[in-house]
Amino acid sequence: MRALVLAPMLLWAGAAAAQDHSHHHAPEAPPTAAQEADPHAAHRAQAATASAYRPPALTDADRAAAFPFLHVAHDHGDPLMWMVQADRFERTQDDALAWEGKAWIGHDRGRLWLRSEGERAHGKTESSLEALWGKPLDAWWDVLAGVRHDDGDGPARDWLAVGVQGLAPYKFEVQATAYLGSGGRSMLQAEVEYELLLTNRLILQPRIEAVLNGRDDDARGIGAGLSETSAGLRLRYEVRREFAPYVGYEWSNRHGRTAEHARNAGEAARDRGWVAGLRFWF
Amino acid sequence: MGAPHDSDRRRLLRGMAMGGATLGLGLWQRPLWALTAPDQPTVLRGDAFDLTIGRTPVNITGRTVPAFTVNGSLPGPILRWREGDTVGIRVRNTLDETSSIHWHGLLLPANMDGVPGMSFDGIAPGGDYLYRFQVKQSGTYWYHSHSSLQEQAGLLGPIIIDPREPDPLACERDYVVLLSDWTDLDPARLFARMKKRSDYDNLHKRTVGDFLRDARERGLRATLDDRNAWGAMRMSPTDLADVNSHTYTFLANGHTAAQNWTALFAPGERVRLRFINGAAMTFFDVRIPGLTLTVVAADGQSIQPVDVEEFRIAPAETFDVIVQPRDDAAYTVFAQAMDRSGYTRITLAPRIGTQAAIPAPDKRPLLTMDDMGHGHPAPAAGEITCGAAMGMTGMNMDHGGHDAGGMQAHPASETRNPDVDMQTMSPAPRLDDPGIGLRDNGRRVLRYTDLRSLHAPDDDREPSRIIELHLTGNMERFTWGFDGIRFADAAPIRLKYGERVRITLVNDTMMEHPIHLHGMWSDVEDEHGRFLVRKHTVAVPPGTKRSVRVTADALGRWAFHCHMLLHMEGGMMREVRVEE
């Protein structure tokens, strides 16, 4: 049956090839079986029959049609984009509201970032807000620089900030920022997250964070050295990519003089408990 | 839901009635919802045309949303021309944004090519443009908007050009099968979503369960090695399509699989199917269970007929296929997306209302390190990682690309470039590879080595120089380019009128890219430099390096780009400027 179908095809092929001869000056035969066996033969054959092909001579009309005067340049496809993302927006076991989020606006090569992290518990709010300019460093990392404002317990503090964020090998999401404040204050904050896919929608996310301070800031209850660490484990379900409720457990520890400050203020240096929240972006 | 059925019936009846009168051109009908004028012909023929670009409400997924249409039709009407004729096409734009129509694969003066900002100013809102050119070729082509992302919103349609002489491929039945991908999303929002979260549609990543299963079946060591290799690259082997059926509804001739567009035949008749992939982002694998597909043309160009059971069609490619169903039975023309996330189909049927079984989509394939050209000459796949990640970028410049199996050199512009997330190490042409997901599937699958042009190009000079271009991107940032340079930042590629050049394309990404040069043919070469076939769009899978020869016989400024629409928009485009 295939032969029956093919026979007329080959006739057409022949007809088309014949038609082609009438249209073209020096048709090159398609590679034959022999040429296939010896690839160099094809090369030699081609070299031997090299034609003196000349493209059509150009007229002024051709030239005018080729380069019309244009009023616009081609769109380049890097429009202004923006994104708002709440990584954590949660209620803790001891009835506090905690959040961590970011937003960006800009183009491929440069974006303005806003980042905020904080907690509101028992009528008191502690928060940080950063405004940073970020640009790509390489395929995976962005470098960011800008300012940060801390509010809450004690006097407000302002910082200059410089940091990196990106995707480390094995898809660890990393964010590390160094801060320089007035009075010689300095701070280093780093955070690493990972996503473990139980299914493509049910995702377990471990996360660790650490804060180091350059010197004591008694007014804010902070001691020099490693001041705070926290670890969290959150299990979210992506109803949509943009909308994922979660439950989790969070451990946080204050260390050294920071822990002492906390104890003196009647707070625990260690805190742990369940959280429930929503991760969303748009 | 009686309407689709009625419209199908009417379409089929009309199809039969017109079959004889049109030398068997298959009839193309839109679903009722897309019609602005129900009796308007959907095949427009002759040499003078009036086309109107507009916004038309359509309902494909159950929601009514606006589409961009030509003459109120999604896809647009078939334009049927005759080789040698001079056609005039007046295109009016009733949108509130600039628009354009590009005649894909046609040889014409640059100011008729329809690329805003390159060949003309575009068609302003409320304005019109008269395209007028001589048709120098015959075969199956298509047209689409070249303004931002309008093609994704539906602005496309087929072009059939009858040869001047009687068509040697004429069949009793002749149908267009235009495949496309539809989304209710505004394409600009889809593009923005890719920039925010490029893995949005990849709901097939490997999970903890997959790890446990692999460890059990293949051993813990091998599984860890595999996860290590992918983890080190920060990539996913399930990343086969940026956008898939999670977002798209796949269409054939504007119909969903459920709407089942039907083409009629009488047993024993030869049926010519002109496949056009008008999808923005989807490769389709096409087969008709029970029938041998005789591929007779590629990108409008006659080839030596080749019998296959399946073929992959990249966005913007066209294949003409002849089948001869002998049984008085229906056949499913099955087109599944390359990532197997979905499919569309039409039916070849001897009578209205009959249909055949729809095959289950194949198993979802996984990319391997081999697929990306990292397999050799590595002692162990897991040890070869990607240049950008490992700081190896640009290290191999001295090795050149000469010795087969040697390391691939890369342009310095790729080094430490945020828009380059990997580099292939040992790419090969792999023209005889059916492609990922099609290897060893028990079917005879079309390969590029099967495409043997019926006639060679007039110009058989050896190319006087080689232009090597690397296809680059960053999947995470969703930025794309050639040699790590976005269109916005790139200088034109300058060719001298009349020169013959070899363009070598090296794929430094993990996606397949169909590369399209406007205005001139791309003569595909095999790995020995022998001419295979003349194409307007050349698929370059990951891990491959493929060469085409181009004769710069068209003066002007021409677009040269990836035909994955979002990749083009993301920067994988250049201007090729042919000057005296």
Short mmCIF file of N, CA, C and O in Angstrom, two decimals, chain A residues 17-119:
data_model
loop_
_atom_site.label_atom_id
_atom_site.label_comp_id
_atom_site.label_asym_id
_atom_site.label_seq_id
_atom_site.Cartn_x
_atom_site.Cartn_y
_atom_site.Cartn_z
N ALA A 17 10.97 18.35 -10.38
CA ALA A 17 12.39 18.55 -10.66
C ALA A 17 12.56 19.06 -12.09
O ALA A 17 13.34 19.97 -12.35
N ALA A 18 11.78 18.47 -13.01
CA ALA A 18 11.87 18.90 -14.40
C ALA A 18 11.48 20.37 -14.52
O ALA A 18 12.14 21.15 -15.19
N GLN A 19 10.44 20.70 -13.78
CA GLN A 19 9.97 22.07 -13.79
C GLN A 19 11.07 22.99 -13.27
O GLN A 19 11.30 24.06 -13.79
N ASP A 20 11.76 22.49 -12.29
CA ASP A 20 12.82 23.27 -11.69
C ASP A 20 13.92 23.57 -12.71
O ASP A 20 14.44 24.66 -12.76
N HIS A 21 14.24 22.59 -13.55
CA HIS A 21 15.31 22.79 -14.53
C HIS A 21 14.98 23.94 -15.46
O HIS A 21 15.86 24.67 -15.88
N SER A 22 13.71 24.09 -15.73
CA SER A 22 13.36 25.15 -16.65
C SER A 22 13.50 26.52 -15.98
O SER A 22 13.65 27.52 -16.64
N HIS A 23 13.48 26.53 -14.65
CA HIS A 23 13.53 27.81 -13.94
C HIS A 23 14.94 28.21 -13.54
O HIS A 23 15.22 29.35 -13.34
N HIS A 24 15.79 27.23 -13.38
CA HIS A 24 17.09 27.52 -12.78
C HIS A 24 18.21 27.21 -13.75
O HIS A 24 18.08 26.36 -14.62
N HIS A 25 19.30 27.90 -13.56
CA HIS A 25 20.40 27.78 -14.52
C HIS A 25 21.25 26.55 -14.26
O HIS A 25 21.54 25.79 -15.16
N ALA A 26 21.67 26.40 -13.04
CA ALA A 26 22.62 25.31 -12.76
C ALA A 26 22.18 24.52 -11.55
O ALA A 26 22.72 24.68 -10.47
N PRO A 27 21.15 23.73 -11.72
CA PRO A 27 20.66 23.00 -10.54
C PRO A 27 21.70 22.00 -10.05
O PRO A 27 22.34 21.32 -10.86
N GLU A 28 21.82 21.96 -8.76
CA GLU A 28 22.74 21.01 -8.14
C GLU A 28 21.93 19.78 -7.80
O GLU A 28 20.86 19.89 -7.23
N ALA A 29 22.46 18.62 -8.19
CA ALA A 29 21.71 17.40 -7.89
C ALA A 29 21.70 17.19 -6.39
O ALA A 29 22.69 17.47 -5.71
N PRO A 30 20.59 16.73 -5.86
CA PRO A 30 20.60 16.38 -4.45
C PRO A 30 21.60 15.26 -4.21
O PRO A 30 21.90 14.53 -5.15
N PRO A 31 22.12 15.18 -3.00
CA PRO A 31 23.15 14.19 -2.76
C PRO A 31 22.66 12.79 -3.12
O PRO A 31 21.58 12.39 -2.76
N THR A 32 23.46 12.08 -3.86
CA THR A 32 23.09 10.72 -4.23
C THR A 32 23.60 9.77 -3.18
O THR A 32 24.38 10.15 -2.31
N ALA A 33 23.19 8.50 -3.32
CA ALA A 33 23.64 7.51 -2.35
C ALA A 33 25.16 7.42 -2.35
O ALA A 33 25.80 7.30 -1.32
N ALA A 34 25.76 7.51 -3.53
CA ALA A 34 27.21 7.39 -3.62
C ALA A 34 27.88 8.55 -2.90
O ALA A 34 28.85 8.38 -2.17
N GLN A 35 27.32 9.72 -3.09
CA GLN A 35 27.91 10.87 -2.42
C GLN A 35 27.79 10.75 -0.92
O GLN A 35 28.67 11.17 -0.18
N GLU A 36 26.67 10.16 -0.51
CA GLU A 36 26.50 10.00 0.92
C GLU A 36 27.57 9.09 1.49
O GLU A 36 28.05 9.29 2.59
N ALA A 37 27.91 8.05 0.71
CA ALA A 37 28.92 7.11 1.19
C ALA A 37 30.25 7.83 1.35
O ALA A 37 31.04 7.52 2.22
N ASP A 38 30.53 8.75 0.46
CA ASP A 38 31.80 9.49 0.54
C ASP A 38 31.49 10.97 0.59
O ASP A 38 31.31 11.63 -0.42
N PRO A 39 31.43 11.51 1.79
CA PRO A 39 31.04 12.91 1.93
C PRO A 39 31.94 13.86 1.17
O PRO A 39 31.52 14.91 0.71
N HIS A 40 33.19 13.49 1.03
CA HIS A 40 34.11 14.41 0.36
C HIS A 40 33.82 14.51 -1.12
O HIS A 40 34.11 15.52 -1.75
N ALA A 41 33.24 13.43 -1.66
CA ALA A 41 32.87 13.48 -3.07
C ALA A 41 31.91 14.64 -3.31
O ALA A 41 32.01 15.36 -4.30
N ALA A 42 31.00 14.79 -2.39
CA ALA A 42 30.02 15.86 -2.54
C ALA A 42 30.72 17.21 -2.54
O ALA A 42 30.42 18.10 -3.34
N HIS A 43 31.68 17.34 -1.65
CA HIS A 43 32.45 18.58 -1.58
C HIS A 43 33.14 18.86 -2.90
O HIS A 43 33.08 19.95 -3.43
N ARG A 44 33.79 17.80 -3.40
CA ARG A 44 34.54 17.98 -4.65
C ARG A 44 33.61 18.33 -5.79
O ARG A 44 33.88 19.22 -6.57
N ALA A 45 32.48 17.62 -5.83
CA ALA A 45 31.54 17.87 -6.90
C ALA A 45 31.06 19.31 -6.84
O ALA A 45 30.97 20.01 -7.85
N GLN A 46 30.83 19.75 -5.62
CA GLN A 46 30.33 21.11 -5.46
C GLN A 46 31.37 22.13 -5.93
O GLN A 46 31.05 23.07 -6.63
N ALA A 47 32.62 21.88 -5.54
CA ALA A 47 33.68 22.81 -5.90
C ALA A 47 33.82 22.86 -7.42
O ALA A 47 34.01 23.91 -8.01
N ALA A 48 33.70 21.67 -8.06
CA ALA A 48 33.90 21.59 -9.49
C ALA A 48 32.82 22.36 -10.25
O ALA A 48 33.10 22.96 -11.28
N THR A 49 31.60 22.35 -9.70
CA THR A 49 30.52 22.99 -10.44
C THR A 49 30.20 24.37 -9.89
O THR A 49 29.13 24.88 -10.13
N ALA A 50 31.12 24.93 -9.09
CA ALA A 50 30.83 26.23 -8.48
C ALA A 50 30.33 27.20 -9.54
O ALA A 50 30.98 27.45 -10.54
N SER A 51 29.17 27.72 -9.29
CA SER A 51 28.57 28.57 -10.31
C SER A 51 29.04 29.99 -10.11
O SER A 51 29.54 30.36 -9.06
N ALA A 52 28.87 30.77 -11.13
CA ALA A 52 29.20 32.18 -11.02
C ALA A 52 27.90 32.92 -10.72
O ALA A 52 27.47 33.78 -11.49
N TYR A 53 27.26 32.55 -9.64
CA TYR A 53 25.96 33.14 -9.31
C TYR A 53 26.10 34.64 -9.10
O TYR A 53 27.01 35.10 -8.43
N ARG A 54 25.22 35.36 -9.70
CA ARG A 54 25.18 36.81 -9.48
C ARG A 54 23.78 37.17 -9.02
O ARG A 54 22.81 36.80 -9.67
N PRO A 55 23.67 37.91 -7.95
CA PRO A 55 22.33 38.35 -7.54
C PRO A 55 21.81 39.38 -8.54
O PRO A 55 22.59 39.97 -9.27
N PRO A 56 20.50 39.58 -8.57
CA PRO A 56 19.93 40.52 -9.53
C PRO A 56 20.55 41.91 -9.39
O PRO A 56 20.88 42.34 -8.29
N ALA A 57 20.73 42.58 -10.52
CA ALA A 57 21.25 43.95 -10.49
C ALA A 57 20.21 44.85 -9.81
O ALA A 57 19.00 44.63 -9.95
N LEU A 58 20.69 45.84 -9.09
CA LEU A 58 19.78 46.67 -8.30
C LEU A 58 19.39 47.93 -9.05
O LEU A 58 20.21 48.52 -9.76
N THR A 59 18.15 48.32 -8.87
CA THR A 59 17.68 49.59 -9.42
C THR A 59 17.50 50.58 -8.28
O THR A 59 17.51 50.21 -7.11
N ASP A 60 17.28 51.84 -8.64
CA ASP A 60 17.05 52.83 -7.60
C ASP A 60 15.76 52.55 -6.84
O ASP A 60 15.65 52.84 -5.65
N ALA A 61 14.80 51.96 -7.55
CA ALA A 61 13.55 51.60 -6.88
C ALA A 61 13.82 50.53 -5.81
O ALA A 61 13.27 50.58 -4.71
N ASP A 62 14.69 49.58 -6.15
CA ASP A 62 15.06 48.55 -5.15
C ASP A 62 15.68 49.21 -3.93
O ASP A 62 15.39 48.86 -2.79
N ARG A 63 16.55 50.18 -4.19
CA ARG A 63 17.26 50.83 -3.07
C ARG A 63 16.27 51.59 -2.19
O ARG A 63 16.35 51.56 -0.98
N ALA A 64 15.33 52.26 -2.83
CA ALA A 64 14.35 53.03 -2.06
C ALA A 64 13.48 52.10 -1.22
O ALA A 64 13.16 52.39 -0.07
N ALA A 65 13.12 50.96 -1.80
CA ALA A 65 12.27 50.01 -1.08
C ALA A 65 13.02 49.35 0.06
O ALA A 65 12.42 48.95 1.06
N ALA A 66 14.34 49.24 -0.10
CA ALA A 66 15.13 48.51 0.90
C ALA A 66 15.33 49.31 2.17
O ALA A 66 15.36 48.75 3.26
N PHE A 67 15.47 50.61 2.02
CA PHE A 67 15.76 51.43 3.20
C PHE A 67 14.78 52.59 3.30
O PHE A 67 15.15 53.75 3.11
N PRO A 68 13.52 52.30 3.60
CA PRO A 68 12.56 53.40 3.74
C PRO A 68 12.92 54.24 4.96
O PRO A 68 13.52 53.74 5.91
N PHE A 69 12.54 55.51 4.89
CA PHE A 69 12.77 56.37 6.04
C PHE A 69 11.80 55.97 7.16
O PHE A 69 10.61 55.84 6.93
N LEU A 70 12.32 55.77 8.34
CA LEU A 70 11.47 55.32 9.45
C LEU A 70 11.41 56.38 10.55
O LEU A 70 12.38 57.07 10.81
N HIS A 71 10.25 56.44 11.17
CA HIS A 71 10.05 57.40 12.27
C HIS A 71 10.22 56.73 13.63
O HIS A 71 10.31 57.39 14.63
N VAL A 72 10.20 55.41 13.65
CA VAL A 72 10.28 54.71 14.95
C VAL A 72 11.37 53.64 14.88
O VAL A 72 11.71 53.16 13.81
N ALA A 73 11.89 53.31 16.05
CA ALA A 73 12.81 52.19 16.14
C ALA A 73 12.02 50.98 16.63
O ALA A 73 10.94 51.12 17.20
N HIS A 74 12.56 49.81 16.39
CA HIS A 74 11.87 48.59 16.82
C HIS A 74 11.79 48.55 18.35
O HIS A 74 12.74 48.86 19.04
N ASP A 75 10.62 48.14 18.85
CA ASP A 75 10.46 47.97 20.30
C ASP A 75 11.49 46.98 20.81
O ASP A 75 11.75 45.99 20.15
N HIS A 76 12.01 47.25 22.00
CA HIS A 76 13.06 46.34 22.42
C HIS A 76 12.67 45.37 23.53
O HIS A 76 13.49 44.61 24.00
N GLY A 77 11.44 45.37 23.94
CA GLY A 77 11.01 44.26 24.78
C GLY A 77 11.56 44.23 26.19
O GLY A 77 11.73 43.17 26.75
N ASP A 78 11.86 45.38 26.76
CA ASP A 78 12.30 45.42 28.15
C ASP A 78 11.43 46.44 28.87
O ASP A 78 11.91 47.45 29.36
N PRO A 79 10.12 46.19 28.89
CA PRO A 79 9.21 47.18 29.46
C PRO A 79 9.38 47.29 30.97
O PRO A 79 9.98 46.42 31.61
N LEU A 80 8.85 48.35 31.53
CA LEU A 80 8.88 48.53 32.98
C LEU A 80 8.01 47.45 33.62
O LEU A 80 6.87 47.25 33.22
N MET A 81 8.59 46.72 34.57
CA MET A 81 7.85 45.64 35.23
C MET A 81 7.90 45.87 36.73
O MET A 81 8.77 46.58 37.23
N TRP A 82 7.00 45.22 37.43
CA TRP A 82 7.01 45.32 38.88
C TRP A 82 6.45 44.04 39.48
O TRP A 82 5.79 43.26 38.81
N MET A 83 6.73 43.86 40.76
CA MET A 83 6.25 42.67 41.46
C MET A 83 6.16 42.99 42.94
O MET A 83 6.99 43.73 43.48
N VAL A 84 5.14 42.48 43.58
CA VAL A 84 5.00 42.59 45.02
C VAL A 84 4.88 41.18 45.57
O VAL A 84 4.11 40.37 45.03
N GLN A 85 5.67 40.87 46.58
CA GLN A 85 5.66 39.50 47.09
C GLN A 85 5.73 39.49 48.61
O GLN A 85 6.61 40.12 49.21
N ALA A 86 4.78 38.78 49.23
CA ALA A 86 4.84 38.55 50.68
C ALA A 86 5.33 37.13 50.88
O ALA A 86 4.61 36.18 50.60
N ASP A 87 6.58 36.99 51.34
CA ASP A 87 7.11 35.65 51.59
C ASP A 87 6.50 35.07 52.85
O ASP A 87 6.22 33.89 52.92
N ARG A 88 6.37 35.94 53.86
CA ARG A 88 5.73 35.52 55.11
C ARG A 88 4.72 36.58 55.51
O ARG A 88 5.05 37.77 55.54
N PHE A 89 3.56 36.15 55.81
CA PHE A 89 2.54 37.06 56.33
C PHE A 89 1.71 36.19 57.25
O PHE A 89 0.86 35.43 56.82
N GLU A 90 2.06 36.23 58.55
CA GLU A 90 1.59 35.14 59.40
C GLU A 90 1.21 35.60 60.81
O GLU A 90 1.65 36.62 61.31
N ARG A 91 0.40 34.76 61.44
CA ARG A 91 -0.02 34.92 62.82
C ARG A 91 0.78 33.88 63.60
O ARG A 91 0.85 32.72 63.21
N THR A 92 1.42 34.32 64.71
CA THR A 92 2.20 33.37 65.50
C THR A 92 1.35 32.82 66.65
O THR A 92 0.29 33.36 66.95
N GLN A 93 1.90 31.78 67.27
CA GLN A 93 1.17 31.10 68.34
C GLN A 93 0.85 32.05 69.50
O GLN A 93 -0.19 31.97 70.12
N ASP A 94 1.79 33.00 69.77
CA ASP A 94 1.51 33.94 70.85
C ASP A 94 0.89 35.24 70.32
O ASP A 94 1.12 36.32 70.84
N ASP A 95 0.13 35.08 69.24
CA ASP A 95 -0.76 36.13 68.79
C ASP A 95 -0.07 37.38 68.26
O ASP A 95 -0.59 38.48 68.38
N ALA A 96 1.10 37.19 67.66
CA ALA A 96 1.75 38.32 67.00
C ALA A 96 1.52 38.19 65.49
O ALA A 96 1.23 37.11 64.99
N LEU A 97 1.63 39.33 64.82
CA LEU A 97 1.55 39.34 63.37
C LEU A 97 2.97 39.58 62.84
O LEU A 97 3.60 40.57 63.21
N ALA A 98 3.47 38.70 62.02
CA ALA A 98 4.83 38.84 61.49
C ALA A 98 4.78 38.87 59.98
O ALA A 98 3.92 38.25 59.37
N TRP A 99 5.73 39.60 59.42
CA TRP A 99 5.76 39.65 57.95
C TRP A 99 7.17 39.79 57.42
O TRP A 99 8.07 40.25 58.13
N GLU A 100 7.33 39.36 56.20
CA GLU A 100 8.56 39.62 55.45
C GLU A 100 8.16 39.68 53.99
O GLU A 100 7.54 38.75 53.46
N GLY A 101 8.47 40.80 53.35
CA GLY A 101 8.03 40.93 51.97
C GLY A 101 8.96 41.81 51.18
O GLY A 101 9.87 42.44 51.72
N LYS A 102 8.77 41.78 49.89
CA LYS A 102 9.59 42.63 49.03
C LYS A 102 8.79 43.03 47.80
O LYS A 102 7.80 42.39 47.45
N ALA A 103 9.24 44.09 47.19
CA ALA A 103 8.63 44.54 45.95
C ALA A 103 9.73 45.11 45.08
O ALA A 103 10.74 45.59 45.59
N TRP A 104 9.57 44.98 43.77
CA TRP A 104 10.54 45.61 42.89
C TRP A 104 9.83 46.25 41.71
O TRP A 104 8.73 45.86 41.33
N ILE A 105 10.49 47.25 41.18
CA ILE A 105 10.01 47.87 39.96
C ILE A 105 11.22 48.27 39.14
O ILE A 105 12.22 48.73 39.69
N GLY A 106 11.16 48.03 37.82
CA GLY A 106 12.30 48.40 37.00
C GLY A 106 12.40 47.56 35.75
O GLY A 106 11.41 47.00 35.28
N HIS A 107 13.63 47.49 35.24
CA HIS A 107 13.91 46.77 34.00
C HIS A 107 14.88 45.63 34.28
O HIS A 107 15.36 45.48 35.41
N ASP A 108 15.23 44.89 33.21
CA ASP A 108 16.13 43.75 33.38
C ASP A 108 17.44 44.14 34.07
O ASP A 108 17.99 43.40 34.86
N ARG A 109 17.94 45.32 33.73
CA ARG A 109 19.29 45.68 34.17
C ARG A 109 19.32 46.52 35.44
O ARG A 109 20.39 46.91 35.90
N GLY A 110 18.18 46.85 35.99
CA GLY A 110 18.19 47.64 37.21
C GLY A 110 16.80 47.76 37.80
O GLY A 110 15.85 48.06 37.06
N ARG A 111 16.70 47.47 39.09
CA ARG A 111 15.39 47.52 39.72
C ARG A 111 15.49 48.20 41.07
O ARG A 111 16.47 48.04 41.79
N LEU A 112 14.44 48.93 41.41
CA LEU A 112 14.31 49.49 42.74
C LEU A 112 13.61 48.45 43.61
O LEU A 112 12.53 47.97 43.26
N TRP A 113 14.25 48.10 44.71
CA TRP A 113 13.69 47.10 45.62
C TRP A 113 13.22 47.77 46.90
O TRP A 113 13.90 48.64 47.43
N LEU A 114 12.08 47.34 47.39
CA LEU A 114 11.63 47.68 48.74
C LEU A 114 11.54 46.37 49.49
O LEU A 114 10.96 45.41 48.98
N ARG A 115 12.13 46.32 50.67
CA ARG A 115 12.04 45.10 51.48
C ARG A 115 11.61 45.49 52.88
O ARG A 115 12.05 46.51 53.41
N SER A 116 10.76 44.69 53.43
CA SER A 116 10.31 44.99 54.78
C SER A 116 10.18 43.70 55.58
O SER A 116 9.81 42.66 55.05
N GLU A 117 10.50 43.81 56.88
CA GLU A 117 10.38 42.67 57.76
C GLU A 117 9.95 43.22 59.11
O GLU A 117 10.40 44.31 59.49
N GLY A 118 9.09 42.51 59.81
CA GLY A 118 8.71 43.05 61.12
C GLY A 118 7.71 42.18 61.84
O GLY A 118 7.30 41.12 61.36
N GLU A 119 7.34 42.67 63.02
CA GLU A 119 6.42 41.92 63.85
C GLU A 119 5.61 42.90 64.67
O GLU A 119 6.15 43.88 65.19
#
